[in-house]
Coordinates of C-alpha atoms and ligand atoms in Angstrom, one line a residue:
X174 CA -16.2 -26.5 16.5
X175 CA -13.0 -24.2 16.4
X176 CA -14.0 -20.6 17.3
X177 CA -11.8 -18.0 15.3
X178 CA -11.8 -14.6 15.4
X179 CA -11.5 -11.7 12.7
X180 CA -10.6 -8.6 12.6
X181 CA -9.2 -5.9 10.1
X182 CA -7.4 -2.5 10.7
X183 CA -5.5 -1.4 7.5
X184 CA -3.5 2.0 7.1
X185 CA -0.5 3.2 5.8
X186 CA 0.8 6.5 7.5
X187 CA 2.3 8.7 5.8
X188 CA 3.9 11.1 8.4
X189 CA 4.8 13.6 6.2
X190 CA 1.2 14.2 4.6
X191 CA -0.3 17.2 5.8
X192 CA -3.6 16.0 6.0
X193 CA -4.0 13.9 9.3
X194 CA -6.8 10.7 8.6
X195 CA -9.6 10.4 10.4
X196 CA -12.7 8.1 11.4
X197 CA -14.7 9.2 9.0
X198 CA -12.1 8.7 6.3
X199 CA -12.3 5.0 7.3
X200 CA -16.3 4.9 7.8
X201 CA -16.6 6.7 4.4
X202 CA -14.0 4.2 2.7
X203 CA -14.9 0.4 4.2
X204 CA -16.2 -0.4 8.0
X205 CA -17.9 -3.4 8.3
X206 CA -18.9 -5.3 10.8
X207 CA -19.9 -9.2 11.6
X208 CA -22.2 -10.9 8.8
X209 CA -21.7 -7.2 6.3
X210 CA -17.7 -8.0 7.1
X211 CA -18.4 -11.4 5.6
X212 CA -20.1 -10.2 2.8
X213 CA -17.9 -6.9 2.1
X214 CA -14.8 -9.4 1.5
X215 CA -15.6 -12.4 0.3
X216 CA -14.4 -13.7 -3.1
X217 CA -12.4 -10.4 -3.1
X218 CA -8.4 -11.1 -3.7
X219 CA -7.6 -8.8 -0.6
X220 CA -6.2 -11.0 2.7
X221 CA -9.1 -10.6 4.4
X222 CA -11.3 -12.8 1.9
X223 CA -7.7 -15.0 2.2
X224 CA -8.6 -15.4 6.0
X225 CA -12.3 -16.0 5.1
X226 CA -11.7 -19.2 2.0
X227 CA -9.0 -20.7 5.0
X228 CA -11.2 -20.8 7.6
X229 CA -14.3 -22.4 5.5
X230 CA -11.4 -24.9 3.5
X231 CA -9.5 -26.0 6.8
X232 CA -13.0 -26.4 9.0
X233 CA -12.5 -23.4 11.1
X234 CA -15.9 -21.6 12.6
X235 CA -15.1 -17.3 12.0
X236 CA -16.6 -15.1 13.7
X237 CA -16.3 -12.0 12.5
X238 CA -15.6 -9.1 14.4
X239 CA -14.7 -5.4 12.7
X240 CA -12.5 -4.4 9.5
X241 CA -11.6 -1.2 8.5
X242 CA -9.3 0.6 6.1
X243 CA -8.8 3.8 3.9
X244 CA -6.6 5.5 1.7
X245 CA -3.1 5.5 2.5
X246 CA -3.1 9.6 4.0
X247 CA -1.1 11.5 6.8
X248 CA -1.1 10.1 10.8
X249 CA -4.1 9.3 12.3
X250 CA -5.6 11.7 14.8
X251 CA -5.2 10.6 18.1
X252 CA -9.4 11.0 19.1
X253 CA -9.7 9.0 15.7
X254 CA -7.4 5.9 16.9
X255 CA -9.1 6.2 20.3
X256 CA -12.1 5.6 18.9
X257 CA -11.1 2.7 16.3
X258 CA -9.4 0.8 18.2
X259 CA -11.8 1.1 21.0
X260 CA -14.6 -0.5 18.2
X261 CA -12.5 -3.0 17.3
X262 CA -11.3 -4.7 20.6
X263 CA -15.0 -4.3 21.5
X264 CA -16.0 -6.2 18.2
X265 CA -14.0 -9.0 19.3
X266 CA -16.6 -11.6 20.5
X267 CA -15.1 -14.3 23.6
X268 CA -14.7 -17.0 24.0
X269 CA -12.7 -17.9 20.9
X270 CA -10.2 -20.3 20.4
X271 CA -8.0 -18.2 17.8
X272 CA -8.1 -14.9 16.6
X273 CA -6.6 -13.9 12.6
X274 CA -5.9 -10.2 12.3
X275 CA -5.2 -8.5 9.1
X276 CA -2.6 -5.4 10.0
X277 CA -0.9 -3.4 7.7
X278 CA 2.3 -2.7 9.8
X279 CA 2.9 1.1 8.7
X280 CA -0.1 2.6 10.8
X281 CA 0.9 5.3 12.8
X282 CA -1.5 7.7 15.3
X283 CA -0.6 11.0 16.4
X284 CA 0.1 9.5 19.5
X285 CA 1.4 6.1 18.8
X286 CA 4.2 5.9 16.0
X287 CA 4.1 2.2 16.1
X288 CA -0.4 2.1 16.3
X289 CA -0.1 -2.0 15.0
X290 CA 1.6 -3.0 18.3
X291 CA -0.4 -1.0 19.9
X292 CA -3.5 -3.1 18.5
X293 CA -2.0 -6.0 19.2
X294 CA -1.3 -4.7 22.9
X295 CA -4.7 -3.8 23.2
X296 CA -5.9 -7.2 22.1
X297 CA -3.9 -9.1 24.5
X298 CA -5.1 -7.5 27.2
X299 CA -9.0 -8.9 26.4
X300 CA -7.4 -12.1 25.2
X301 CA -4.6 -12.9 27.8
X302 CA -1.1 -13.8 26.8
X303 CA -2.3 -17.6 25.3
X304 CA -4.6 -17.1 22.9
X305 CA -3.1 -17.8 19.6
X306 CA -3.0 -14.8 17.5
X307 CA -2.0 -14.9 13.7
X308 CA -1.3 -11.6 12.0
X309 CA -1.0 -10.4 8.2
X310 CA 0.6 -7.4 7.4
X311 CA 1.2 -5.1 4.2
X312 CA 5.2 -5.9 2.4
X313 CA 5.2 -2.3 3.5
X314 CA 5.3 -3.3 7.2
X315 CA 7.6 -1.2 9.8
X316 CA 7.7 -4.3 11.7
X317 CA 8.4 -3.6 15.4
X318 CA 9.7 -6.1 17.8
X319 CA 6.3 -5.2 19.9
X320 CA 4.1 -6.6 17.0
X321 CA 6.3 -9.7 16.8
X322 CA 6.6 -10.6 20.8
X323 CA 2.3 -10.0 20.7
X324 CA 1.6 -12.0 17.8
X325 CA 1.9 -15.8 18.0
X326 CA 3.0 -15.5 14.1
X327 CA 2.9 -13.3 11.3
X328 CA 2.9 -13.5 7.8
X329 CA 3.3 -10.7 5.0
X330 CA 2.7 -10.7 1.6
X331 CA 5.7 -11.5 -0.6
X332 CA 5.2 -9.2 -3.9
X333 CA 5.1 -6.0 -4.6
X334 CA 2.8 -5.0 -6.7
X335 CA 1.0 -7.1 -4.1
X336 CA -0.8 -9.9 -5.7
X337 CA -0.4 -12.5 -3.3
X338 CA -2.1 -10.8 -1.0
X339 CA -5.4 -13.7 -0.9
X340 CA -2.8 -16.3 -1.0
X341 CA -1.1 -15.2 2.4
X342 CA -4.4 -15.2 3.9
X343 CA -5.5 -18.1 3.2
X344 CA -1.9 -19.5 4.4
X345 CA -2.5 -17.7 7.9
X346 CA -5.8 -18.9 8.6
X347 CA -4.3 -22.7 7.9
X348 CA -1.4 -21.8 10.2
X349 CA -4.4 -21.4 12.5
X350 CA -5.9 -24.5 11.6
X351 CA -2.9 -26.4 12.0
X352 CA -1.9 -24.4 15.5
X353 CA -5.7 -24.9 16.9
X354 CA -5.3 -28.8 16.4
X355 CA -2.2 -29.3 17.9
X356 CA -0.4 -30.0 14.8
X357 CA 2.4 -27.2 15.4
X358 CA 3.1 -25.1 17.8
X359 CA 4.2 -21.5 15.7
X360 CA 7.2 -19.6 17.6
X361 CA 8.3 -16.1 15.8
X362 CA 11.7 -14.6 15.4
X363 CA 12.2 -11.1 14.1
X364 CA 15.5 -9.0 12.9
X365 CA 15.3 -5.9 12.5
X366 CA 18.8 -4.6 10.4
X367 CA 19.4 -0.5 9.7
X368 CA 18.6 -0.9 6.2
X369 CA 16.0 0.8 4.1
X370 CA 15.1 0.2 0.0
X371 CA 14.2 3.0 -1.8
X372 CA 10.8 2.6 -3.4
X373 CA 11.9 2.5 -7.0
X374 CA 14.2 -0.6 -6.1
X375 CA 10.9 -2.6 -4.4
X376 CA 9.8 -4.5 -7.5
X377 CA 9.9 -8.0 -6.5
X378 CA 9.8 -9.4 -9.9
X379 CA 13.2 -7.7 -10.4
X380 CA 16.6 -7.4 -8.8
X381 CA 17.5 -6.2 -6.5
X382 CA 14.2 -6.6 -4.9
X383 CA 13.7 -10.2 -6.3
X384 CA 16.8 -11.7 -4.9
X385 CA 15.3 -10.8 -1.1
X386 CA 12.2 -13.3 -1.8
X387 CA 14.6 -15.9 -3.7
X388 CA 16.5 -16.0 -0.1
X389 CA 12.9 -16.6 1.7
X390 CA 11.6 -19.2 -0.4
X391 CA 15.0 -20.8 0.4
X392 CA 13.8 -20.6 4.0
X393 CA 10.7 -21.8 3.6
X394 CA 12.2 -25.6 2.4
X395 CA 14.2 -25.5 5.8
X396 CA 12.9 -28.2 7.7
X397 CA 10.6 -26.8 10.7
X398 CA 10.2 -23.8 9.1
X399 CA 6.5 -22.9 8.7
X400 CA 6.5 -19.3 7.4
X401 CA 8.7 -16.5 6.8
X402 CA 8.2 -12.8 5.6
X403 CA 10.4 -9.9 4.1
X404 CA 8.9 -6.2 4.9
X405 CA 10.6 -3.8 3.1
X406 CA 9.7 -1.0 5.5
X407 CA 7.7 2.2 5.0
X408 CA 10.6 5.1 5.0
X409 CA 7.4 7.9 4.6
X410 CA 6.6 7.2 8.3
X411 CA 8.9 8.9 10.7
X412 CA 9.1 6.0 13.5
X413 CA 11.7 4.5 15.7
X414 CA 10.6 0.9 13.7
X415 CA 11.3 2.4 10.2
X416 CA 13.1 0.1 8.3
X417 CA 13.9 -3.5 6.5
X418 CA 12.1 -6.5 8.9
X419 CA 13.2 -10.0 8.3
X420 CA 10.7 -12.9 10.1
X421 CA 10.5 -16.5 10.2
X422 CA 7.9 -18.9 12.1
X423 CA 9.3 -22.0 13.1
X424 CA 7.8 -25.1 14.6
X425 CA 8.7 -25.0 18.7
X426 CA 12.2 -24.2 17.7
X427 CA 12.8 -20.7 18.7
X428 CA 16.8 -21.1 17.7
X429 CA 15.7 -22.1 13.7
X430 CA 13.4 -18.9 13.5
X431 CA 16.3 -17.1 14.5
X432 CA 18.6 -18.9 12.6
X433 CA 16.7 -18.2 9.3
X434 CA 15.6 -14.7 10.0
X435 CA 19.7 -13.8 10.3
X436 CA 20.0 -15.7 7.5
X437 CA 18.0 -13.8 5.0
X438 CA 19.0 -10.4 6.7
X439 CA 22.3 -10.5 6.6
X440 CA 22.2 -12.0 3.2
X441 CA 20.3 -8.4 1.9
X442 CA 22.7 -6.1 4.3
X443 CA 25.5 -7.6 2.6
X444 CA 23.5 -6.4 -0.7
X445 CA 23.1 -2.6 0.3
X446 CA 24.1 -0.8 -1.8
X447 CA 21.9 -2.3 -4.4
X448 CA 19.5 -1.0 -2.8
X449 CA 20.3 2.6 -3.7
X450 CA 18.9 4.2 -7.0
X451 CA 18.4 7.5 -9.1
X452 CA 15.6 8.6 -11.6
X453 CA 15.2 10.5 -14.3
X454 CA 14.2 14.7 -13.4
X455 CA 10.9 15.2 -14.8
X456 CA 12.0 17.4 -17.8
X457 CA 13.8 14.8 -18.6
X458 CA 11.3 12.3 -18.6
X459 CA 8.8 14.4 -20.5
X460 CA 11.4 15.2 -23.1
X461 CA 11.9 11.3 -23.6
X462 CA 8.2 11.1 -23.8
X463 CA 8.1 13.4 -26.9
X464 CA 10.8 11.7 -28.5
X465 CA 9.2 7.6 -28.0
X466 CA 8.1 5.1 -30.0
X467 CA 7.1 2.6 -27.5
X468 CA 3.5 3.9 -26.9
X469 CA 1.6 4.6 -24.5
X470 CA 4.7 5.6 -22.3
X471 CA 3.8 5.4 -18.3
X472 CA 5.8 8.2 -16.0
X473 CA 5.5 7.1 -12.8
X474 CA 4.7 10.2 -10.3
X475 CA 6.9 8.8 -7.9
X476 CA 6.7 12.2 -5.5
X477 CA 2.8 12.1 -5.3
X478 CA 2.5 8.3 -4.6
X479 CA -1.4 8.2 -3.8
X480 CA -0.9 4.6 -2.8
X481 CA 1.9 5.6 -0.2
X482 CA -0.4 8.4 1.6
X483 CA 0.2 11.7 -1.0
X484 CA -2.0 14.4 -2.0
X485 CA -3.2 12.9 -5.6
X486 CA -2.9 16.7 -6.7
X487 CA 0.7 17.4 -8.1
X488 CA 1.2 19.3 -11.0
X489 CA 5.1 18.8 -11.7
X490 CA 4.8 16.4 -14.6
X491 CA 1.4 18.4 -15.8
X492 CA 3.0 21.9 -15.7
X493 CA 6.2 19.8 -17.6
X494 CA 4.0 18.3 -20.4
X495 CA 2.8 22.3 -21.0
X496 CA 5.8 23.6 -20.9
X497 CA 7.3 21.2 -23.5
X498 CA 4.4 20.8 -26.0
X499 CA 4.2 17.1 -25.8
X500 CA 0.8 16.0 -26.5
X501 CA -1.9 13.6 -26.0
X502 CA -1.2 12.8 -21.8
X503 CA -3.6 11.1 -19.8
X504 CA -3.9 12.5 -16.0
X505 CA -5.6 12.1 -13.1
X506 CA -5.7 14.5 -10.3
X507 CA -7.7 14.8 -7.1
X508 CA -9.1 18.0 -7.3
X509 CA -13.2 18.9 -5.7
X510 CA -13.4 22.4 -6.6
X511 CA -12.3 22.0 -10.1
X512 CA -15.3 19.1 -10.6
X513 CA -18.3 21.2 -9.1
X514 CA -17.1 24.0 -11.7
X515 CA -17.1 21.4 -14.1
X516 CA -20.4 20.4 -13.0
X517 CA -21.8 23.7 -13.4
X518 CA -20.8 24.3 -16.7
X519 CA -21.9 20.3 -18.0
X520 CA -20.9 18.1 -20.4
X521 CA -19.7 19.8 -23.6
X522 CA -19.5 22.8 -22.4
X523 CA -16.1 25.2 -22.5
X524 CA -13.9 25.3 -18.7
X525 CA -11.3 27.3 -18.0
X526 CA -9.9 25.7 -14.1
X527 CA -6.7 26.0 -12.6
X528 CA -6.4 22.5 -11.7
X529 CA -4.6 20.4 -9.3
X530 CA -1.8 21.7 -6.5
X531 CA -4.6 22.7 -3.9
X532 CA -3.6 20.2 -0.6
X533 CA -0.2 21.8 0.3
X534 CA 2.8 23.4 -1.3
X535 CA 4.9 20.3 -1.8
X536 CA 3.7 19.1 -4.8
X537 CA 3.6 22.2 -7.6
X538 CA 1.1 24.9 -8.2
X539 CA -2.3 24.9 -9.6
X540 CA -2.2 24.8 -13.6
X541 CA -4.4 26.7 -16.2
X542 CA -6.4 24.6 -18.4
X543 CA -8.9 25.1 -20.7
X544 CA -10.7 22.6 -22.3
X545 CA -14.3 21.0 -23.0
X546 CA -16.6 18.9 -20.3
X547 CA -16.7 15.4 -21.9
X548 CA -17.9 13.2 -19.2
X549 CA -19.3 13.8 -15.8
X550 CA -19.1 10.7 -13.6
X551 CA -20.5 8.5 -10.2
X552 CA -16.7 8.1 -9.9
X553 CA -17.4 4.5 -9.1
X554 CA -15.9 1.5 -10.5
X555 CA -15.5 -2.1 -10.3
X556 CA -12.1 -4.2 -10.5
X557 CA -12.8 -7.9 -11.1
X558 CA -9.1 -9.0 -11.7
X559 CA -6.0 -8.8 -9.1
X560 CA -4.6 -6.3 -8.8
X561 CA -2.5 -4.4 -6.1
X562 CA -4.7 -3.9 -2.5
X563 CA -7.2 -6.3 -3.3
X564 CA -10.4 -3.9 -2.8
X565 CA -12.5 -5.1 -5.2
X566 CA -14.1 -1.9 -6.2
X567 CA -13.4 2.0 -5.9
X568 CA -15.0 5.4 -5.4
X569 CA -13.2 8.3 -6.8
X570 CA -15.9 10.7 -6.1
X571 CA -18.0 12.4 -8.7
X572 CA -15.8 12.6 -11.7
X573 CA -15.2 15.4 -14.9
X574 CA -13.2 14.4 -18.1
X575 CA -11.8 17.4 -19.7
X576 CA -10.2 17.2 -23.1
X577 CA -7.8 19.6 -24.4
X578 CA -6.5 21.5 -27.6
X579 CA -3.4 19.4 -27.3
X580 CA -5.3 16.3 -26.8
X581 CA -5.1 15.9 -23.3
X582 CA -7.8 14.2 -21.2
X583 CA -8.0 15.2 -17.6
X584 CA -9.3 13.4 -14.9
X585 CA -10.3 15.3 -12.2
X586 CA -11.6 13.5 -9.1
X587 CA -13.6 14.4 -5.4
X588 CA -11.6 11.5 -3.7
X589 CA -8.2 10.3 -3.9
X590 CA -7.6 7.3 -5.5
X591 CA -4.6 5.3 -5.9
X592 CA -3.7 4.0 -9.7
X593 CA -4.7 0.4 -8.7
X594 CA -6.9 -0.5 -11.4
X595 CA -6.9 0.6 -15.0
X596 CA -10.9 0.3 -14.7
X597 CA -10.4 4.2 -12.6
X598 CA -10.2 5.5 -16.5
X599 CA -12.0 2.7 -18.7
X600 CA -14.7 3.6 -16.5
X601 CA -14.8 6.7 -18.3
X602 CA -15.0 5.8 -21.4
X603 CA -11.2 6.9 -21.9
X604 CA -9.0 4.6 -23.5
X605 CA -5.7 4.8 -22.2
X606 CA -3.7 2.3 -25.2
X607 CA -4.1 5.3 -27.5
X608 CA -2.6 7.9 -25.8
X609 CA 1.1 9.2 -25.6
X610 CA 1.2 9.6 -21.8
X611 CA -0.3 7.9 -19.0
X612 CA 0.7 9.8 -16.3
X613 CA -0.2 7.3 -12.7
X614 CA 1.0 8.7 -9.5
X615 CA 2.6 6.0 -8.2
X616 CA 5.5 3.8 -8.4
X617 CA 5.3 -0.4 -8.3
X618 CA 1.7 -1.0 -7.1
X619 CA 0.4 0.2 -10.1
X620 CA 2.1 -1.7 -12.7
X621 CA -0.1 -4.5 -12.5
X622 CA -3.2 -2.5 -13.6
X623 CA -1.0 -0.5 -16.8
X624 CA 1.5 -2.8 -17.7
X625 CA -0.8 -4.4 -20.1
X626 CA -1.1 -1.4 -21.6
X627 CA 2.4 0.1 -21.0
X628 CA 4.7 0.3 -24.1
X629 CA 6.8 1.7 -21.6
X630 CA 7.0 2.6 -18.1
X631 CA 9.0 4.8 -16.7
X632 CA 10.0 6.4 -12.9
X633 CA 10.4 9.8 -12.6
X634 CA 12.0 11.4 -9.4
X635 CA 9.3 13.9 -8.7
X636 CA 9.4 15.8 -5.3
X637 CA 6.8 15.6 -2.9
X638 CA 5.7 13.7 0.2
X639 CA 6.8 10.2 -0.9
X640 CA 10.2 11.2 -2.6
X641 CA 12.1 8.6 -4.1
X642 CA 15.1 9.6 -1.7
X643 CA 14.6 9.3 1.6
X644 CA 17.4 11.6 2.3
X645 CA 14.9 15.0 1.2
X646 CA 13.2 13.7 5.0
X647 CA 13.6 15.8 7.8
X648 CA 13.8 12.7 10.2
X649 CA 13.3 13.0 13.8
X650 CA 12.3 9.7 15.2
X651 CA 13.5 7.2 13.1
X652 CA 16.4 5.1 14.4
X653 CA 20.5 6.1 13.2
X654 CA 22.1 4.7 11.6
X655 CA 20.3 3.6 9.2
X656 CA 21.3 2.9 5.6
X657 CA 21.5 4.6 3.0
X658 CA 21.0 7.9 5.4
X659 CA 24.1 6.8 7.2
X660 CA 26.8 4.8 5.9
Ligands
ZN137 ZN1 2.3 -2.1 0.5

């Protein structure tokens, strides 16, 4: 029997963030170990129950080690990546004949900018330089040409909202199947041009975004090609790997991953300025909100993107929907101190909070609601369908509803949660098809959860820690040039 090892260690950095992640973020969120690993991700549609179906379908004996991840949030401290990457490599159980590790490819540590190679350096040095190693990583990937010399091969998912992300998986753990027997032998070539895509240009069912995974499927029907990925880079993270990655696995041929990794990146540099976008202002946006027919209309909080490591607390589209009268908005913001007031009051009883605007001073001011206590809340919720990160289920911390004059319905949360699943409001009882606004602080991932509900959805260039414009950075580390900063 093939011996294969798994492990997890999934985080997106957001260097900007004030709020640096810890251990205990990732202990209170998912760390599992062995037999509860098995269990925690099995028949889920994240990668790691991808790796999990592969093994059992292609005959392959897992042995699982440790998997982690948590919210997308600031850097991790540097005692906090000591200490998970020191459980990890010690969760990895020798002799094996082939580990799988699911990466994200944005995780950055206060000390290491580029914390997935250093996983993968710390793994080699239990594992020795021969030990095949496949990796799956996050679209969102700043893929450095460490992780790609340390892994034997890598594959990433291919669409964003990421759906795929069971499918790609599965796909490596038959790549490992197919390595372990002898069938291939998987060499990786990575390029890494100075090109970034603003976030509201990453929906891969669209152009320009779409055109990027037309040119890899093209790859893919190259003979003696056996995978190839497009990361579109994670421009929140300042880190000398920030930026586009373009990666194909070939069979022994080191020349023909090369080959088709130039290919498809010079094929997308020669698209740049495609790439480039502009969004509506949020007065704007809300006065287009007033005006629509095509109900509910989504505004994308693009500036607080929960998913891409922000505060879940900004109040610019809030204090905008006040301030121009529209009605019947749906929003959800992160917010403790608001729901233990809410708490102490109880259900139908009158609150007046100042809610929202509490992490930092990057994403608006706390704003002055009054309304009634509809619905106190576990905050827990289940998500049977796919949907974007694959989690399965969610914990938004004990939850209030407060409903409004105007007919707004606020969600007020004791955890950040990203606007994955629409079950985060159902759960409620709330029922997002009839309101006027659906306010989800993101940009891409969470179309798959409110499209079906979406009349309309709409980006709105917000400011805040995951700004649609990378130029509002103050960069230090990243590499220059790099386009569209530098021309
Ligand atoms: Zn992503």
């Amino acid at each position: 029997m093939l011996r294969v090892g798994l492990l997890g260690f999934l985080h997106e950095s957001n260097t900007f963030a004030p709020v640096p992640t810890t251990y205990e973020h990732f202990a209170a969120t998912s760390l599992t170990r062995g037999e509860e690993l098995r269990e925690r991700w099995l028949g889920k549609h994240h990668e790691l129950s991808g790796l999990l179906a592969g093994c059992e379908e292609s005959g392959l004996t897992v042995v699982p080690g440790m998997a982690t991840y948590t919210v997308p949030g600031g850097a991790i401290t540097a005692e906090s990546f000591e200490r998970l990457a020191a459980e990890l490599i010690g969760s990895i159980a020798l002799p094996l004949d082939g580990l799988l590790v699911a990466l994200h490819g944005a995780t950055a540590s206060e000390t290491y900018p580029d914390a997935d190679g250093e996983i993968l350096r710390r793994i080699r040095a239990v594992t020795g330089p021969d030990l095949p190693i496949i990796c799956t990583l996050d679209l969102h990937a700043n893929f450095s040409q460490a992780m790609a010399e340390l892994a034997t091969a890598t594959i990433a998912y291919r669409t964003n909202p990421h759906l795929d992300q069971f499918a790609r998986g599965r796909e490596a753990a038959w790549l490992m199947a197919r390595t372990l027997r002898g069938e291939v032998q998987p060499v990786q070539a990575l390029e890494t041009p100075p090109l970034l895509i603003q976030i509201s240009r990453q929906h891969t069912n669209v152009e320009p975004a779409r055109g990027l995974y037309a040119d890899l499927e093209t790859v893919l029907t190259w003979p003696g090609i056996l995978s190839a990925s497009v990361t579109m880079g994670f421009y929140y993270a300042d880190v000398p790997e920030m930026g586009m990655g373009f990666l194909a696995v070939a069979d022994g041929d080191e020349a023909l991953a090369r080959r088709a990794a130039r290919w498809m990146s010079e094929r997308a540099w020669a698209r740049r300025a495609e790439f480039v976008g502009n969004l509506p202002t949020p007065a704007e946006a809300i006065a287009y909100a007033k005006e629509t027919t095509r109900l509910p209309l989504v505004l994308m909080d693009v500036g607080d993107n929960v998913g891409a490591g922000s505060p879940a607390d900004s109040t610019i589209l809030l204090a905008e929907v006040l301030r121009q009268g529209a009605r019947d908005a749906l929003v959800v913001l992160y917010d403790p101190e608001s729901v233990a007031q809410c708490v102490a009051a109880g259900v139908r009883h009158t609150v007046s909070l100042r809610v929202g605007g509490k992490t930092d001073a990057l994403h608006g001011a706390p704003v002055a609601i009054t309304g009634t206590v509809r619905t106190l809340s576990d905050g827990l919720f289940v998500e049977h369908q796919i949907r974007h990160g694959g989690w399965g289920h969610g914990d938004q911390g004990v939850t209030a509803v407060v409903e409004t004059a105007e007919g707004h319905s606020i969600v007020l949360t004791s955890l950040r949660m990203p606007p994955m699943s629409l079950e985060q409001v159902l759960s409620l009882g709330l029922r997002p098809e009839r309101k006027r606004i659906l306010m989800a602080k993101g940009v891409v991932a969470p179309r798959a959860a409110y499209e079906p509900v979406a009349g309309e959805i709409l980006l709105v260039d917000t400011p805040g820690v995951t700004s649609d414009n990378p130029a509002v950075f103050n960069y230090r580390r990243r590499r220059k040039p790099l386009f569209p900063l530098e021309s």
